[in-house]
């Protein structure tokens, strides 16, 4: 660092008139030969200690002696502050961690100009996550005048959050967005709405948010309807049709997560149930190879979330529609899961043979369990004869292993066997009336 014009040099024994002894609880004792005029000009602490009003200033040889007590970890920062008192300008660009240490020492010694330079640097410098945690531990202890450093970490007003959320949602559901931006928007929107140790960043019951989200979702549904229609009328061909279908189904899967947190699943549930047969037909028409399985898995994810919403009563549909949805996705799951398991086994064999380039298929057991659980719950809500038809098809299928409808079968058998006895009062009431 460049020395201020006219200032003596720190450590110059010939001109020094004061010794600063830096002492730590561990017994370390650092001596610096300094100059009272420099110290008093830049530090309130030294100005007080070297004044005539301070009665206990010691004499070491022919020099005044001022003792400064600090922690072992802070000693080097105190040395830096003393050297900065001799600098032409209070340079503080030592990195975030070092500047924090210098700031603490400057506050301790009452070096306001150096402390101000540290604050200016910390306020404008980039931080990593470890820096942020250290700043949060340090700055609040120094006093309110230094809390401007925390400006980037303070809670934001609701209006900008809503604006950012809605703009990001448009990118997340648009086919025209740059893929990297779209992926980032989907990831961060999901994080904004997640309830973890912190509350969601957005008010989940904001009618303005729900209205504009509904508009974006409606646009997604319209694009999906147009695409499915073009597939079924042979206007779209592979591979572009396959890629676009996978992208749209992936958007649906993501939208399910967000809409469930906003308690807005009903519109998507009603739509998906209505187009389920067409979706399966479109997937069979354009999807081949490993990408086919990825698209099938995404469609399974959407269906699991839709059927869960129905099973939990978050979306109320007539029995006929519930029955149709269950039949379509039971059939789809029966064929998809064995295909995925076979591909997974092939990938494992390739790994054993050292083929690191083979594409991976993620067999998410939790996905299949949630789909199976939702199907069982919905089957048990259907009229007895509808249940009988579904169970009959299941028992006759070679894929009866999945989904496992054993629980539904047991409940149906019990209900059917005791039905006349349990409902006998109805016949008595009918006779009376």
PDB file of N, CA, C and O in Angstrom, residues 284-334:
ATOM      1  N   UNK A 284     -48.064 -43.536 -28.336  1.00  0.00           N
ATOM      2  CA  UNK A 284     -47.841 -44.753 -29.121  1.00  0.00           C
ATOM      3  C   UNK A 284     -47.513 -44.431 -30.577  1.00  0.00           C
ATOM      4  O   UNK A 284     -46.779 -45.181 -31.241  1.00  0.00           O
ATOM      5  N   UNK A 285     -48.010 -43.281 -31.064  1.00  0.00           N
ATOM      6  CA  UNK A 285     -47.827 -42.944 -32.480  1.00  0.00           C
ATOM      7  C   UNK A 285     -46.434 -42.387 -32.781  1.00  0.00           C
ATOM      8  O   UNK A 285     -45.878 -42.658 -33.850  1.00  0.00           O
ATOM      9  N   UNK A 286     -45.869 -41.596 -31.876  1.00  0.00           N
ATOM     10  CA  UNK A 286     -44.634 -40.889 -32.233  1.00  0.00           C
ATOM     11  C   UNK A 286     -43.402 -41.305 -31.435  1.00  0.00           C
ATOM     12  O   UNK A 286     -42.285 -40.931 -31.793  1.00  0.00           O
ATOM     13  N   UNK A 287     -43.573 -42.045 -30.359  1.00  0.00           N
ATOM     14  CA  UNK A 287     -42.429 -42.312 -29.486  1.00  0.00           C
ATOM     15  C   UNK A 287     -41.825 -43.687 -29.747  1.00  0.00           C
ATOM     16  O   UNK A 287     -42.531 -44.702 -29.735  1.00  0.00           O
ATOM     17  N   UNK A 288     -40.508 -43.693 -29.964  1.00  0.00           N
ATOM     18  CA  UNK A 288     -39.769 -44.945 -30.155  1.00  0.00           C
ATOM     19  C   UNK A 288     -38.454 -44.852 -29.377  1.00  0.00           C
ATOM     20  O   UNK A 288     -37.966 -43.771 -29.080  1.00  0.00           O
ATOM     21  N   UNK A 289     -37.876 -45.993 -29.039  1.00  0.00           N
ATOM     22  CA  UNK A 289     -36.566 -46.031 -28.412  1.00  0.00           C
ATOM     23  C   UNK A 289     -36.593 -45.537 -26.974  1.00  0.00           C
ATOM     24  O   UNK A 289     -37.634 -45.485 -26.309  1.00  0.00           O
ATOM     25  N   UNK A 290     -35.410 -45.173 -26.484  1.00  0.00           N
ATOM     26  CA  UNK A 290     -35.265 -44.739 -25.093  1.00  0.00           C
ATOM     27  C   UNK A 290     -36.060 -43.470 -24.828  1.00  0.00           C
ATOM     28  O   UNK A 290     -36.657 -43.301 -23.768  1.00  0.00           O
ATOM     29  N   UNK A 291     -36.083 -42.556 -25.804  1.00  0.00           N
ATOM     30  CA  UNK A 291     -36.857 -41.321 -25.626  1.00  0.00           C
ATOM     31  C   UNK A 291     -38.328 -41.627 -25.415  1.00  0.00           C
ATOM     32  O   UNK A 291     -39.037 -40.895 -24.720  1.00  0.00           O
ATOM     33  N   UNK A 292     -38.781 -42.703 -26.025  1.00  0.00           N
ATOM     34  CA  UNK A 292     -40.165 -43.134 -25.817  1.00  0.00           C
ATOM     35  C   UNK A 292     -40.394 -43.417 -24.337  1.00  0.00           C
ATOM     36  O   UNK A 292     -41.390 -43.003 -23.760  1.00  0.00           O
ATOM     37  N   UNK A 293     -39.442 -44.108 -23.701  1.00  0.00           N
ATOM     38  CA  UNK A 293     -39.609 -44.449 -22.292  1.00  0.00           C
ATOM     39  C   UNK A 293     -39.556 -43.203 -21.418  1.00  0.00           C
ATOM     40  O   UNK A 293     -40.282 -43.098 -20.425  1.00  0.00           O
ATOM     41  N   UNK A 294     -38.684 -42.250 -21.765  1.00  0.00           N
ATOM     42  CA  UNK A 294     -38.631 -41.006 -20.999  1.00  0.00           C
ATOM     43  C   UNK A 294     -39.955 -40.261 -21.064  1.00  0.00           C
ATOM     44  O   UNK A 294     -40.435 -39.714 -20.068  1.00  0.00           O
ATOM     45  N   UNK A 295     -40.543 -40.222 -22.272  1.00  0.00           N
ATOM     46  CA  UNK A 295     -41.837 -39.558 -22.421  1.00  0.00           C
ATOM     47  C   UNK A 295     -42.924 -40.320 -21.684  1.00  0.00           C
ATOM     48  O   UNK A 295     -43.798 -39.720 -21.039  1.00  0.00           O
ATOM     49  N   UNK A 296     -42.869 -41.652 -21.759  1.00  0.00           N
ATOM     50  CA  UNK A 296     -43.848 -42.464 -21.032  1.00  0.00           C
ATOM     51  C   UNK A 296     -43.750 -42.232 -19.521  1.00  0.00           C
ATOM     52  O   UNK A 296     -44.762 -42.139 -18.824  1.00  0.00           O
ATOM     53  N   UNK A 297     -42.521 -42.103 -19.021  1.00  0.00           N
ATOM     54  CA  UNK A 297     -42.350 -41.851 -17.594  1.00  0.00           C
ATOM     55  C   UNK A 297     -42.908 -40.486 -17.193  1.00  0.00           C
ATOM     56  O   UNK A 297     -43.521 -40.345 -16.131  1.00  0.00           O
ATOM     57  N   UNK A 298     -42.674 -39.477 -18.050  1.00  0.00           N
ATOM     58  CA  UNK A 298     -43.221 -38.150 -17.758  1.00  0.00           C
ATOM     59  C   UNK A 298     -44.748 -38.184 -17.754  1.00  0.00           C
ATOM     60  O   UNK A 298     -45.405 -37.564 -16.907  1.00  0.00           O
ATOM     61  N   UNK A 299     -45.331 -38.909 -18.719  1.00  0.00           N
ATOM     62  CA  UNK A 299     -46.794 -39.033 -18.760  1.00  0.00           C
ATOM     63  C   UNK A 299     -47.296 -39.770 -17.518  1.00  0.00           C
ATOM     64  O   UNK A 299     -48.353 -39.435 -16.963  1.00  0.00           O
ATOM     65  N   UNK A 300     -46.522 -40.743 -17.057  1.00  0.00           N
ATOM     66  CA  UNK A 300     -46.891 -41.469 -15.837  1.00  0.00           C
ATOM     67  C   UNK A 300     -46.841 -40.547 -14.632  1.00  0.00           C
ATOM     68  O   UNK A 300     -47.706 -40.608 -13.743  1.00  0.00           O
ATOM     69  N   UNK A 301     -45.828 -39.664 -14.582  1.00  0.00           N
ATOM     70  CA  UNK A 301     -45.734 -38.692 -13.484  1.00  0.00           C
ATOM     71  C   UNK A 301     -46.972 -37.800 -13.442  1.00  0.00           C
ATOM     72  O   UNK A 301     -47.559 -37.575 -12.377  1.00  0.00           O
ATOM     73  N   UNK A 302     -47.356 -37.279 -14.614  1.00  0.00           N
ATOM     74  CA  UNK A 302     -48.539 -36.409 -14.668  1.00  0.00           C
ATOM     75  C   UNK A 302     -49.773 -37.171 -14.206  1.00  0.00           C
ATOM     76  O   UNK A 302     -50.569 -36.684 -13.398  1.00  0.00           O
ATOM     77  N   UNK A 303     -49.922 -38.391 -14.706  1.00  0.00           N
ATOM     78  CA  UNK A 303     -51.106 -39.185 -14.372  1.00  0.00           C
ATOM     79  C   UNK A 303     -51.161 -39.502 -12.891  1.00  0.00           C
ATOM     80  O   UNK A 303     -52.236 -39.486 -12.282  1.00  0.00           O
ATOM     81  N   UNK A 304     -49.996 -39.794 -12.305  1.00  0.00           N
ATOM     82  CA  UNK A 304     -49.962 -40.080 -10.865  1.00  0.00           C
ATOM     83  C   UNK A 304     -50.431 -38.863 -10.071  1.00  0.00           C
ATOM     84  O   UNK A 304     -51.211 -38.993  -9.116  1.00  0.00           O
ATOM     85  N   UNK A 305     -49.962 -37.676 -10.468  1.00  0.00           N
ATOM     86  CA  UNK A 305     -50.350 -36.460  -9.746  1.00  0.00           C
ATOM     87  C   UNK A 305     -51.835 -36.146  -9.958  1.00  0.00           C
ATOM     88  O   UNK A 305     -52.529 -35.701  -9.032  1.00  0.00           O
ATOM     89  N   UNK A 306     -52.320 -36.371 -11.180  1.00  0.00           N
ATOM     90  CA  UNK A 306     -53.734 -36.129 -11.463  1.00  0.00           C
ATOM     91  C   UNK A 306     -54.615 -37.098 -10.666  1.00  0.00           C
ATOM     92  O   UNK A 306     -55.606 -36.704 -10.032  1.00  0.00           O
ATOM     93  N   UNK A 307     -54.259 -38.381 -10.697  1.00  0.00           N
ATOM     94  CA  UNK A 307     -55.064 -39.372  -9.983  1.00  0.00           C
ATOM     95  C   UNK A 307     -54.971 -39.179  -8.468  1.00  0.00           C
ATOM     96  O   UNK A 307     -55.944 -39.439  -7.748  1.00  0.00           O
ATOM     97  N   UNK A 308     -53.825 -38.725  -7.981  1.00  0.00           N
ATOM     98  CA  UNK A 308     -53.710 -38.422  -6.551  1.00  0.00           C
ATOM     99  C   UNK A 308     -54.656 -37.290  -6.164  1.00  0.00           C
ATOM    100  O   UNK A 308     -55.295 -37.336  -5.110  1.00  0.00           O
ATOM    101  N   UNK A 309     -54.738 -36.257  -7.022  1.00  0.00           N
ATOM    102  CA  UNK A 309     -55.646 -35.141  -6.737  1.00  0.00           C
ATOM    103  C   UNK A 309     -57.092 -35.626  -6.667  1.00  0.00           C
ATOM    104  O   UNK A 309     -57.875 -35.171  -5.823  1.00  0.00           O
ATOM    105  N   UNK A 310     -57.444 -36.563  -7.548  1.00  0.00           N
ATOM    106  CA  UNK A 310     -58.803 -37.127  -7.523  1.00  0.00           C
ATOM    107  C   UNK A 310     -58.993 -37.973  -6.272  1.00  0.00           C
ATOM    108  O   UNK A 310     -60.008 -37.884  -5.581  1.00  0.00           O
ATOM    109  N   UNK A 311     -57.977 -38.804  -5.959  1.00  0.00           N
ATOM    110  CA  UNK A 311     -58.088 -39.707  -4.809  1.00  0.00           C
ATOM    111  C   UNK A 311     -58.200 -38.947  -3.498  1.00  0.00           C
ATOM    112  O   UNK A 311     -58.908 -39.368  -2.580  1.00  0.00           O
ATOM    113  N   UNK A 312     -57.512 -37.807  -3.387  1.00  0.00           N
ATOM    114  CA  UNK A 312     -57.544 -37.015  -2.158  1.00  0.00           C
ATOM    115  C   UNK A 312     -58.749 -36.082  -2.100  1.00  0.00           C
ATOM    116  O   UNK A 312     -58.924 -35.366  -1.108  1.00  0.00           O
ATOM    117  N   UNK A 313     -59.568 -36.062  -3.152  1.00  0.00           N
ATOM    118  CA  UNK A 313     -60.739 -35.202  -3.155  1.00  0.00           C
ATOM    119  C   UNK A 313     -60.446 -33.760  -3.507  1.00  0.00           C
ATOM    120  O   UNK A 313     -61.304 -32.890  -3.327  1.00  0.00           O
ATOM    121  N   UNK A 314     -59.241 -33.469  -4.020  1.00  0.00           N
ATOM    122  CA  UNK A 314     -58.917 -32.102  -4.414  1.00  0.00           C
ATOM    123  C   UNK A 314     -59.574 -31.716  -5.735  1.00  0.00           C
ATOM    124  O   UNK A 314     -59.642 -30.526  -6.065  1.00  0.00           O
ATOM    125  N   UNK A 315     -60.002 -32.690  -6.496  1.00  0.00           N
ATOM    126  CA  UNK A 315     -60.757 -32.451  -7.731  1.00  0.00           C
ATOM    127  C   UNK A 315     -61.886 -33.474  -7.767  1.00  0.00           C
ATOM    128  O   UNK A 315     -61.642 -34.675  -7.666  1.00  0.00           O
ATOM    129  N   UNK A 316     -63.115 -33.012  -7.877  1.00  0.00           N
ATOM    130  CA  UNK A 316     -64.290 -33.889  -7.835  1.00  0.00           C
ATOM    131  C   UNK A 316     -64.790 -34.125  -9.251  1.00  0.00           C
ATOM    132  O   UNK A 316     -65.130 -33.173  -9.967  1.00  0.00           O
ATOM    133  N   UNK A 317     -64.830 -35.413  -9.655  1.00  0.00           N
ATOM    134  CA  UNK A 317     -65.290 -35.781 -10.990  1.00  0.00           C
ATOM    135  C   UNK A 317     -66.376 -36.841 -10.886  1.00  0.00           C
ATOM    136  O   UNK A 317     -66.404 -37.618  -9.916  1.00  0.00           O
ATOM    137  N   UNK A 318     -67.262 -36.917 -11.881  1.00  0.00           N
ATOM    138  CA  UNK A 318     -68.295 -37.965 -11.875  1.00  0.00           C
ATOM    139  C   UNK A 318     -67.667 -39.358 -11.921  1.00  0.00           C
ATOM    140  O   UNK A 318     -66.527 -39.536 -12.379  1.00  0.00           O
ATOM    141  N   UNK A 319     -68.440 -40.357 -11.482  1.00  0.00           N
ATOM    142  CA  UNK A 319     -67.921 -41.728 -11.424  1.00  0.00           C
ATOM    143  C   UNK A 319     -67.478 -42.226 -12.796  1.00  0.00           C
ATOM    144  O   UNK A 319     -66.465 -42.927 -12.914  1.00  0.00           O
ATOM    145  N   UNK A 320     -68.224 -41.872 -13.847  1.00  0.00           N
ATOM    146  CA  UNK A 320     -67.870 -42.353 -15.188  1.00  0.00           C
ATOM    147  C   UNK A 320     -66.487 -41.846 -15.602  1.00  0.00           C
ATOM    148  O   UNK A 320     -65.684 -42.599 -16.172  1.00  0.00           O
ATOM    149  N   UNK A 321     -66.209 -40.579 -15.313  1.00  0.00           N
ATOM    150  CA  UNK A 321     -64.912 -40.019 -15.696  1.00  0.00           C
ATOM    151  C   UNK A 321     -63.790 -40.624 -14.846  1.00  0.00           C
ATOM    152  O   UNK A 321     -62.688 -40.878 -15.331  1.00  0.00           O
ATOM    153  N   UNK A 322     -64.058 -40.838 -13.556  1.00  0.00           N
ATOM    154  CA  UNK A 322     -63.051 -41.480 -12.712  1.00  0.00           C
ATOM    155  C   UNK A 322     -62.746 -42.881 -13.213  1.00  0.00           C
ATOM    156  O   UNK A 322     -61.588 -43.305 -13.270  1.00  0.00           O
ATOM    157  N   UNK A 323     -63.785 -43.584 -13.606  1.00  0.00           N
ATOM    158  CA  UNK A 323     -63.622 -44.949 -14.111  1.00  0.00           C
ATOM    159  C   UNK A 323     -62.823 -44.958 -15.413  1.00  0.00           C
ATOM    160  O   UNK A 323     -61.908 -45.771 -15.592  1.00  0.00           O
ATOM    161  N   UNK A 324     -63.150 -44.046 -16.316  1.00  0.00           N
ATOM    162  CA  UNK A 324     -62.427 -43.976 -17.596  1.00  0.00           C
ATOM    163  C   UNK A 324     -60.950 -43.673 -17.371  1.00  0.00           C
ATOM    164  O   UNK A 324     -60.074 -44.286 -17.992  1.00  0.00           O
ATOM    165  N   UNK A 325     -60.663 -42.716 -16.472  1.00  0.00           N
ATOM    166  CA  UNK A 325     -59.274 -42.346 -16.204  1.00  0.00           C
ATOM    167  C   UNK A 325     -58.493 -43.528 -15.644  1.00  0.00           C
ATOM    168  O   UNK A 325     -57.353 -43.804 -16.057  1.00  0.00           O
ATOM    169  N   UNK A 326     -59.095 -44.243 -14.709  1.00  0.00           N
ATOM    170  CA  UNK A 326     -58.419 -45.402 -14.108  1.00  0.00           C
ATOM    171  C   UNK A 326     -58.150 -46.468 -15.170  1.00  0.00           C
ATOM    172  O   UNK A 326     -57.050 -47.042 -15.232  1.00  0.00           O
ATOM    173  N   UNK A 327     -59.122 -46.743 -16.013  1.00  0.00           N
ATOM    174  CA  UNK A 327     -58.942 -47.771 -17.036  1.00  0.00           C
ATOM    175  C   UNK A 327     -57.820 -47.415 -18.005  1.00  0.00           C
ATOM    176  O   UNK A 327     -56.996 -48.264 -18.371  1.00  0.00           O
ATOM    177  N   UNK A 328     -57.775 -46.136 -18.422  1.00  0.00           N
ATOM    178  CA  UNK A 328     -56.745 -45.722 -19.383  1.00  0.00           C
ATOM    179  C   UNK A 328     -55.359 -45.864 -18.779  1.00  0.00           C
ATOM    180  O   UNK A 328     -54.451 -46.445 -19.389  1.00  0.00           O
ATOM    181  N   UNK A 329     -55.181 -45.376 -17.555  1.00  0.00           N
ATOM    182  CA  UNK A 329     -53.837 -45.338 -16.989  1.00  0.00           C
ATOM    183  C   UNK A 329     -53.413 -46.656 -16.356  1.00  0.00           C
ATOM    184  O   UNK A 329     -52.209 -46.922 -16.222  1.00  0.00           O
ATOM    185  N   UNK A 330     -54.374 -47.519 -16.020  1.00  0.00           N
ATOM    186  CA  UNK A 330     -53.992 -48.893 -15.659  1.00  0.00           C
ATOM    187  C   UNK A 330     -53.382 -49.580 -16.870  1.00  0.00           C
ATOM    188  O   UNK A 330     -52.320 -50.215 -16.794  1.00  0.00           O
ATOM    189  N   UNK A 331     -54.050 -49.446 -18.007  1.00  0.00           N
ATOM    190  CA  UNK A 331     -53.527 -50.059 -19.239  1.00  0.00           C
ATOM    191  C   UNK A 331     -52.169 -49.501 -19.630  1.00  0.00           C
ATOM    192  O   UNK A 331     -51.252 -50.236 -20.024  1.00  0.00           O
ATOM    193  N   UNK A 332     -52.003 -48.186 -19.490  1.00  0.00           N
ATOM    194  CA  UNK A 332     -50.729 -47.549 -19.838  1.00  0.00           C
ATOM    195  C   UNK A 332     -49.618 -48.030 -18.895  1.00  0.00           C
ATOM    196  O   UNK A 332     -48.511 -48.346 -19.331  1.00  0.00           O
ATOM    197  N   UNK A 333     -49.934 -48.090 -17.590  1.00  0.00           N
ATOM    198  CA  UNK A 333     -48.927 -48.521 -16.612  1.00  0.00           C
ATOM    199  C   UNK A 333     -48.550 -49.979 -16.809  1.00  0.00           C
ATOM    200  O   UNK A 333     -47.394 -50.363 -16.631  1.00  0.00           O
ATOM    201  N   UNK A 334     -49.516 -50.808 -17.181  1.00  0.00           N
ATOM    202  CA  UNK A 334     -49.237 -52.234 -17.392  1.00  0.00           C
ATOM    203  C   UNK A 334     -48.172 -52.458 -18.461  1.00  0.00           C
ATOM    204  O   UNK A 334     -47.337 -53.354 -18.340  1.00  0.00           O
TER     205      UNK A 334
END
